[in-house]
Amino acid sequence: MRLNKHLSDSGFCSRREADRLIAEGRVTVDGQRARIGAEVGEGADVRVDGQKLAARKAARGQRRHVYIALNKPVGITCTTESAVKGNIVDFVGHQQRIFPIGRLDKDSEGLILLTSNGDIVNEILRAENTLEKEYLVAVNHQVTDEFLRGMARGGVPVHGQPTLPCRTGKLGRFGFRIVLVQGLNRQIRLMAAHFGHRVKQLVRVRIGNVKLGHLKPGQWRNLTEVELRGLLPQRSEW
């Protein structure tokens, strides 16, 4: 098994984070400093910063990993770095080591998924994945049909690349709904700013088939089997 997969299976981190730890020389296999792309055999002594890891196992019919949906409040940062005040891992305080799937801006709120399964993070964030993400947005200027058409047709420059077409709908004088398949950093805020609007509130209410529902800010729940299968229909082990 690839070393980065072994680390993600243990619930310690995602594969991407595992590669970073390996590159920093913080991972050893049987007492030797590991290298990127290394393979590990069954029973290998794998350690991160001297801490021994073991692949997580579960009884038949039970999940090996944790999958939760959180209503993230404003002010919480989607990072696993414990040195960051208000980091999402400490905020949830789960008994297992978990990490967010993707991110939601510190100033934004709403649905975000977290897991102990590093493999599913990569699968959901993979570029070819086209999971819809739905947001409710309030801005400082009146929402016009022209503004909504401009947001929806795509081509808005964000971080040097054009946005893809998306769906929009009006919600009162100063609000709108937007459904994206992209996930560029601060995308909606930058798109709105391109048309002279400042986002005052942004709430994510859906990721694929997973809905925020009645979760209050700060509350979380476990994902259902139906939700997991909807996110990754080809996966059979959880």
GROMACS .gro file of N, CA and C in nm, residues 27-132:
model
  318
   27VAL      N    1   0.776   1.161   0.876
   27VAL     CA    2   0.721   1.025   0.873
   27VAL      C    3   0.834   0.924   0.862
   28THR      N    4   0.829   0.820   0.944
   28THR     CA    5   0.927   0.712   0.935
   28THR      C    6   0.856   0.579   0.915
   29VAL      N    7   0.924   0.488   0.846
   29VAL     CA    8   0.875   0.352   0.827
   29VAL      C    9   0.984   0.258   0.877
   30ASP      N   10   0.950   0.181   0.979
   30ASP     CA   11   1.046   0.089   1.041
   30ASP      C   12   1.175   0.161   1.079
   31GLY      N   13   1.157   0.281   1.133
   31GLY     CA   14   1.271   0.357   1.184
   31GLY      C   15   1.347   0.439   1.083
   32GLN      N   16   1.310   0.429   0.955
   32GLN     CA   17   1.379   0.503   0.850
   32GLN      C   18   1.291   0.616   0.796
   33ARG      N   19   1.354   0.729   0.767
   33ARG     CA   20   1.280   0.841   0.711
   33ARG      C   21   1.217   0.801   0.578
   34ALA      N   22   1.088   0.827   0.564
   34ALA     CA   23   1.013   0.786   0.445
   34ALA      C   24   1.029   0.888   0.333
   35ARG      N   25   1.003   0.839   0.211
   35ARG     CA   26   1.008   0.925   0.093
   35ARG      C   27   0.872   0.926   0.023
   36ILE      N   28   0.845   1.033  -0.052
   36ILE     CA   29   0.720   1.043  -0.128
   36ILE      C   30   0.708   0.922  -0.221
   37GLY      N   31   0.589   0.861  -0.224
   37GLY     CA   32   0.564   0.747  -0.312
   37GLY      C   33   0.604   0.614  -0.254
   38ALA      N   34   0.653   0.613  -0.129
   38ALA     CA   35   0.698   0.489  -0.066
   38ALA      C   36   0.581   0.391  -0.048
   39GLU      N   37   0.614   0.264  -0.055
   39GLU     CA   38   0.516   0.158  -0.029
   39GLU      C   39   0.542   0.100   0.109
   40VAL      N   40   0.435   0.057   0.177
   40VAL     CA   41   0.450  -0.004   0.308
   40VAL      C   42   0.380  -0.139   0.308
   41GLY      N   43   0.443  -0.236   0.375
   41GLY     CA   44   0.384  -0.369   0.384
   41GLY      C   45   0.301  -0.383   0.510
   42GLU      N   46   0.226  -0.491   0.516
   42GLU     CA   47   0.143  -0.517   0.633
   42GLU      C   48   0.231  -0.533   0.757
   43GLY      N   49   0.191  -0.467   0.865
   43GLY     CA   50   0.266  -0.476   0.989
   43GLY      C   51   0.382  -0.379   1.001
   44ALA      N   52   0.401  -0.293   0.901
   44ALA     CA   53   0.510  -0.195   0.907
   44ALA      C   54   0.489  -0.099   1.022
   45ASP      N   55   0.598  -0.056   1.081
   45ASP     CA   56   0.594   0.040   1.192
   45ASP      C   57   0.601   0.181   1.133
   46VAL      N   58   0.484   0.241   1.115
   46VAL     CA   59   0.476   0.374   1.056
   46VAL      C   60   0.451   0.476   1.166
   47ARG      N   61   0.531   0.582   1.168
   47ARG     CA   62   0.519   0.684   1.273
   47ARG      C   63   0.522   0.824   1.213
   48VAL      N   64   0.446   0.914   1.275
   48VAL     CA   65   0.449   1.057   1.240
   48VAL      C   66   0.493   1.132   1.364
   49ASP      N   67   0.604   1.204   1.352
   49ASP     CA   68   0.661   1.275   1.468
   49ASP      C   69   0.679   1.179   1.586
   50GLY      N   70   0.715   1.054   1.554
   50GLY     CA   71   0.739   0.955   1.658
   50GLY      C   72   0.616   0.883   1.709
   51GLN      N   73   0.497   0.925   1.662
   51GLN     CA   74   0.372   0.863   1.707
   51GLN      C   75   0.337   0.747   1.615
   52LYS      N   76   0.319   0.630   1.671
   52LYS     CA   77   0.290   0.511   1.592
   52LYS      C   78   0.145   0.512   1.545
   53LEU      N   79   0.125   0.472   1.419
   53LEU     CA   80  -0.008   0.467   1.359
   53LEU      C   81  -0.049   0.322   1.334
   54ALA      N   82  -0.179   0.302   1.329
   54ALA     CA   83  -0.233   0.171   1.292
   54ALA      C   84  -0.355   0.194   1.207
   55ALA      N   85  -0.370   0.118   1.097
   55ALA     CA   86  -0.486   0.132   1.010
   55ALA      C   87  -0.612   0.100   1.088
   56ARG      N   88  -0.714   0.184   1.071
   56ARG     CA   89  -0.839   0.164   1.144
   56ARG      C   90  -0.917   0.048   1.086
   57LYS      N   91  -0.975  -0.035   1.173
   57LYS     CA   92  -1.058  -0.146   1.131
   57LYS      C   93  -1.194  -0.134   1.198
   58ALA      N   94  -1.293  -0.196   1.139
   58ALA     CA   95  -1.428  -0.189   1.196
   58ALA      C   96  -1.492  -0.327   1.190
   59ALA      N   97  -1.587  -0.347   1.279
   59ALA     CA   98  -1.661  -0.473   1.277
   59ALA      C   99  -1.747  -0.479   1.152
   60ARG      N  100  -1.784  -0.601   1.112
   60ARG     CA  101  -1.864  -0.618   0.991
   60ARG      C  102  -1.993  -0.536   1.000
   61GLY      N  103  -2.023  -0.463   0.892
   61GLY     CA  104  -2.146  -0.385   0.888
   61GLY      C  105  -2.132  -0.245   0.946
   62GLN      N  106  -2.015  -0.215   1.004
   62GLN     CA  107  -1.994  -0.083   1.062
   62GLN      C  108  -1.899  -0.002   0.974
   63ARG      N  109  -1.910   0.130   0.985
   63ARG     CA  110  -1.822   0.218   0.910
   63ARG      C  111  -1.683   0.222   0.975
   64ARG      N  112  -1.582   0.230   0.890
   64ARG     CA  113  -1.447   0.244   0.941
   64ARG      C  114  -1.419   0.389   0.978
   65HIS      N  115  -1.491   0.481   0.914
   65HIS     CA  116  -1.460   0.622   0.930
   65HIS      C  117  -1.582   0.704   0.971
   66VAL      N  118  -1.554   0.828   1.007
   66VAL     CA  119  -1.657   0.923   1.048
   66VAL      C  120  -1.688   1.017   0.932
   67TYR      N  121  -1.815   1.046   0.910
   67TYR     CA  122  -1.858   1.140   0.807
   67TYR      C  123  -1.966   1.228   0.869
   68ILE      N  124  -1.940   1.357   0.880
   68ILE     CA  125  -2.037   1.444   0.944
   68ILE      C  126  -2.066   1.568   0.860
   69ALA      N  127  -2.184   1.625   0.882
   69ALA     CA  128  -2.224   1.751   0.822
   69ALA      C  129  -2.234   1.854   0.933
   70LEU      N  130  -2.166   1.965   0.917
   70LEU     CA  131  -2.162   2.072   1.018
   70LEU      C  132  -2.221   2.200   0.962
   71ASN      N  133  -2.297   2.271   1.043
   71ASN     CA  134  -2.339   2.407   1.009
   71ASN      C  135  -2.233   2.500   1.067
   72LYS      N  136  -2.134   2.536   0.986
   72LYS     CA  137  -2.022   2.617   1.033
   72LYS      C  138  -2.065   2.761   1.058
   73PRO      N  139  -2.038   2.812   1.177
   73PRO     CA  140  -2.070   2.953   1.202
   73PRO      C  141  -1.964   3.045   1.141
   74VAL      N  142  -1.998   3.172   1.128
   74VAL     CA  143  -1.901   3.273   1.088
   74VAL      C  144  -1.791   3.280   1.194
   75GLY      N  145  -1.667   3.296   1.150
   75GLY     CA  146  -1.555   3.309   1.243
   75GLY      C  147  -1.474   3.184   1.262
   76ILE      N  148  -1.526   3.070   1.217
   76ILE     CA  149  -1.452   2.944   1.228
   76ILE      C  150  -1.372   2.923   1.100
   77THR      N  151  -1.244   2.886   1.116
   77THR     CA  152  -1.154   2.868   1.001
   77THR      C  153  -1.141   2.721   0.965
   78CYS      N  154  -1.156   2.690   0.837
   78CYS     CA  155  -1.151   2.551   0.789
   78CYS      C  156  -1.006   2.506   0.772
   79THR      N  157  -0.941   2.480   0.883
   79THR     CA  158  -0.804   2.432   0.882
   79THR      C  159  -0.787   2.328   0.992
   80THR      N  160  -0.690   2.240   0.973
   80THR     CA  161  -0.657   2.141   1.076
   80THR      C  162  -0.541   2.190   1.163
   81GLU      N  163  -0.487   2.309   1.133
   81GLU     CA  164  -0.374   2.362   1.208
   81GLU      C  165  -0.420   2.404   1.348
   82SER      N  166  -0.371   2.334   1.449
   82SER     CA  167  -0.415   2.361   1.587
   82SER      C  168  -0.371   2.498   1.636
   83ALA      N  169  -0.268   2.555   1.573
   83ALA     CA  170  -0.220   2.686   1.616
   83ALA      C  171  -0.313   2.799   1.575
   84VAL      N  172  -0.404   2.772   1.481
   84VAL     CA  173  -0.499   2.873   1.434
   84VAL      C  174  -0.617   2.881   1.532
   85LYS      N  175  -0.637   2.995   1.591
   85LYS     CA  176  -0.748   3.013   1.683
   85LYS      C  177  -0.880   3.000   1.608
   86GLY      N  178  -0.974   2.924   1.665
   86GLY     CA  179  -1.103   2.905   1.600
   86GLY      C  180  -1.097   2.807   1.485
   87ASN      N  181  -1.000   2.714   1.485
   87ASN     CA  182  -0.993   2.615   1.377
   87ASN      C  183  -1.109   2.517   1.389
   88ILE      N  184  -1.152   2.464   1.276
   88ILE     CA  185  -1.274   2.385   1.270
   88ILE      C  186  -1.264   2.253   1.346
   89VAL      N  187  -1.143   2.196   1.354
   89VAL     CA  188  -1.126   2.068   1.424
   89VAL      C  189  -1.150   2.085   1.573
   90ASP      N  190  -1.090   2.187   1.632
   90ASP     CA  191  -1.112   2.212   1.774
   90ASP      C  192  -1.256   2.252   1.801
   91PHE      N  193  -1.317   2.324   1.706
   91PHE     CA  194  -1.455   2.368   1.725
   91PHE      C  195  -1.549   2.249   1.734
   92VAL      N  196  -1.533   2.151   1.646
   92VAL     CA  197  -1.618   2.033   1.649
   92VAL      C  198  -1.586   1.948   1.772
   93GLY      N  199  -1.457   1.933   1.801
   93GLY     CA  200  -1.418   1.856   1.919
   93GLY      C  201  -1.454   1.710   1.912
   94HIS      N  202  -1.443   1.650   1.794
   94HIS     CA  203  -1.479   1.509   1.779
   94HIS      C  204  -1.374   1.419   1.843
   95GLN      N  205  -1.417   1.304   1.893
   95GLN     CA  206  -1.323   1.213   1.958
   95GLN      C  207  -1.225   1.150   1.860
   96GLN      N  208  -1.262   1.142   1.732
   96GLN     CA  209  -1.170   1.094   1.629
   96GLN      C  210  -1.106   1.211   1.557
   97ARG      N  211  -0.991   1.184   1.497
   97ARG     CA  212  -0.921   1.287   1.421
   97ARG      C  213  -0.994   1.308   1.288
   98ILE      N  214  -1.049   1.426   1.267
   98ILE     CA  215  -1.124   1.455   1.146
   98ILE      C  216  -1.067   1.579   1.077
   99PHE      N  217  -1.102   1.595   0.951
   99PHE     CA  218  -1.058   1.711   0.875
   99PHE      C  219  -1.166   1.748   0.775
  100PRO      N  220  -1.173   1.876   0.736
  100PRO     CA  221  -1.280   1.921   0.646
  100PRO      C  222  -1.258   1.876   0.503
  101ILE      N  223  -1.369   1.853   0.433
  101ILE     CA  224  -1.365   1.823   0.290
  101ILE      C  225  -1.386   1.956   0.218
  102GLY      N  226  -1.279   2.011   0.164
  102GLY     CA  227  -1.288   2.143   0.105
  102GLY      C  228  -1.285   2.250   0.212
  103ARG      N  229  -1.339   2.365   0.180
  103ARG     CA  230  -1.336   2.474   0.277
  103ARG      C  231  -1.457   2.565   0.257
  104LEU      N  232  -1.479   2.647   0.358
  104LEU     CA  233  -1.581   2.751   0.355
  104LEU      C  234  -1.517   2.871   0.423
  105ASP      N  235  -1.520   2.986   0.358
  105ASP     CA  236  -1.451   3.104   0.408
  105ASP      C  237  -1.484   3.131   0.555
  106LYS      N  238  -1.388   3.189   0.625
  106LYS     CA  239  -1.408   3.225   0.766
  106LYS      C  240  -1.530   3.315   0.783
  107ASP      N  241  -1.553   3.404   0.686
  107ASP     CA  242  -1.665   3.498   0.695
  107ASP      C  243  -1.797   3.439   0.645
  108SER      N  244  -1.792   3.316   0.594
  108SER     CA  245  -1.913   3.251   0.544
  108SER      C  246  -1.961   3.146   0.644
  109GLU      N  247  -2.085   3.100   0.625
  109GLU     CA  248  -2.143   3.003   0.717
  109GLU      C  249  -2.218   2.896   0.638
  110GLY      N  250  -2.260   2.793   0.711
  110GLY     CA  251  -2.341   2.691   0.647
  110GLY      C  252  -2.273   2.556   0.639
  111LEU      N  253  -2.317   2.477   0.543
  111LEU     CA  254  -2.282   2.335   0.534
  111LEU      C  255  -2.138   2.311   0.493
  112ILE      N  256  -2.070   2.228   0.572
  112ILE     CA  257  -1.940   2.176   0.535
  112ILE      C  258  -1.931   2.033   0.586
  113LEU      N  259  -1.865   1.948   0.511
  113LEU     CA  260  -1.851   1.807   0.547
  113LEU      C  261  -1.714   1.784   0.607
  114LEU      N  262  -1.708   1.696   0.706
  114LEU     CA  263  -1.581   1.658   0.767
  114LEU      C  264  -1.576   1.506   0.778
  115THR      N  265  -1.454   1.452   0.778
  115THR     CA  266  -1.439   1.307   0.781
  115THR      C  267  -1.305   1.268   0.841
  116SER      N  268  -1.294   1.141   0.877
  116SER     CA  269  -1.166   1.084   0.918
  116SER      C  270  -1.104   1.005   0.802
  117ASN      N  271  -1.170   1.004   0.686
  117ASN     CA  272  -1.128   0.925   0.571
  117ASN      C  273  -1.058   1.012   0.468
  118GLY      N  274  -0.925   1.001   0.461
  118GLY     CA  275  -0.850   1.083   0.367
  118GLY      C  276  -0.879   1.052   0.222
  119ASP      N  277  -0.916   0.926   0.192
  119ASP     CA  278  -0.945   0.889   0.053
  119ASP      C  279  -1.066   0.963   0.000
  120ILE      N  280  -1.171   0.975   0.081
  120ILE     CA  281  -1.294   1.037   0.033
  120ILE      C  282  -1.274   1.186   0.008
  121VAL      N  283  -1.182   1.248   0.082
  121VAL     CA  284  -1.152   1.390   0.059
  121VAL      C  285  -1.104   1.408  -0.084
  122ASN      N  286  -1.008   1.326  -0.124
  122ASN     CA  287  -0.954   1.338  -0.260
  122ASN      C  288  -1.059   1.308  -0.365
  123GLU      N  289  -1.143   1.207  -0.340
  123GLU     CA  290  -1.243   1.168  -0.438
  123GLU      C  291  -1.347   1.278  -0.459
  124ILE      N  292  -1.389   1.342  -0.352
  124ILE     CA  293  -1.491   1.447  -0.364
  124ILE      C  294  -1.433   1.574  -0.425
  125LEU      N  295  -1.307   1.603  -0.393
  125LEU     CA  296  -1.247   1.727  -0.443
  125LEU      C  297  -1.185   1.712  -0.581
  126ARG      N  298  -1.183   1.590  -0.633
  126ARG     CA  299  -1.121   1.566  -0.764
  126ARG      C  300  -1.180   1.659  -0.870
  127ALA      N  301  -1.097   1.707  -0.957
  127ALA     CA  302  -1.138   1.809  -1.053
  127ALA      C  303  -1.257   1.766  -1.138
  128GLU      N  304  -1.261   1.637  -1.174
  128GLU     CA  305  -1.369   1.596  -1.262
  128GLU      C  306  -1.502   1.579  -1.189
  129ASN      N  307  -1.498   1.587  -1.058
  129ASN     CA  308  -1.622   1.574  -0.984
  129ASN      C  309  -1.704   1.702  -1.000
  130THR      N  310  -1.832   1.689  -1.029
  130THR     CA  311  -1.915   1.806  -1.056
  130THR      C  312  -2.029   1.820  -0.954
  131LEU      N  313  -1.999   1.795  -0.829
  131LEU     CA  314  -2.100   1.811  -0.725
  131LEU      C  315  -2.148   1.956  -0.719
  132GLU      N  316  -2.279   1.974  -0.719
  132GLU     CA  317  -2.334   2.108  -0.706
  132GLU      C  318  -2.320   2.157  -0.562
   0.00000   0.00000   0.00000
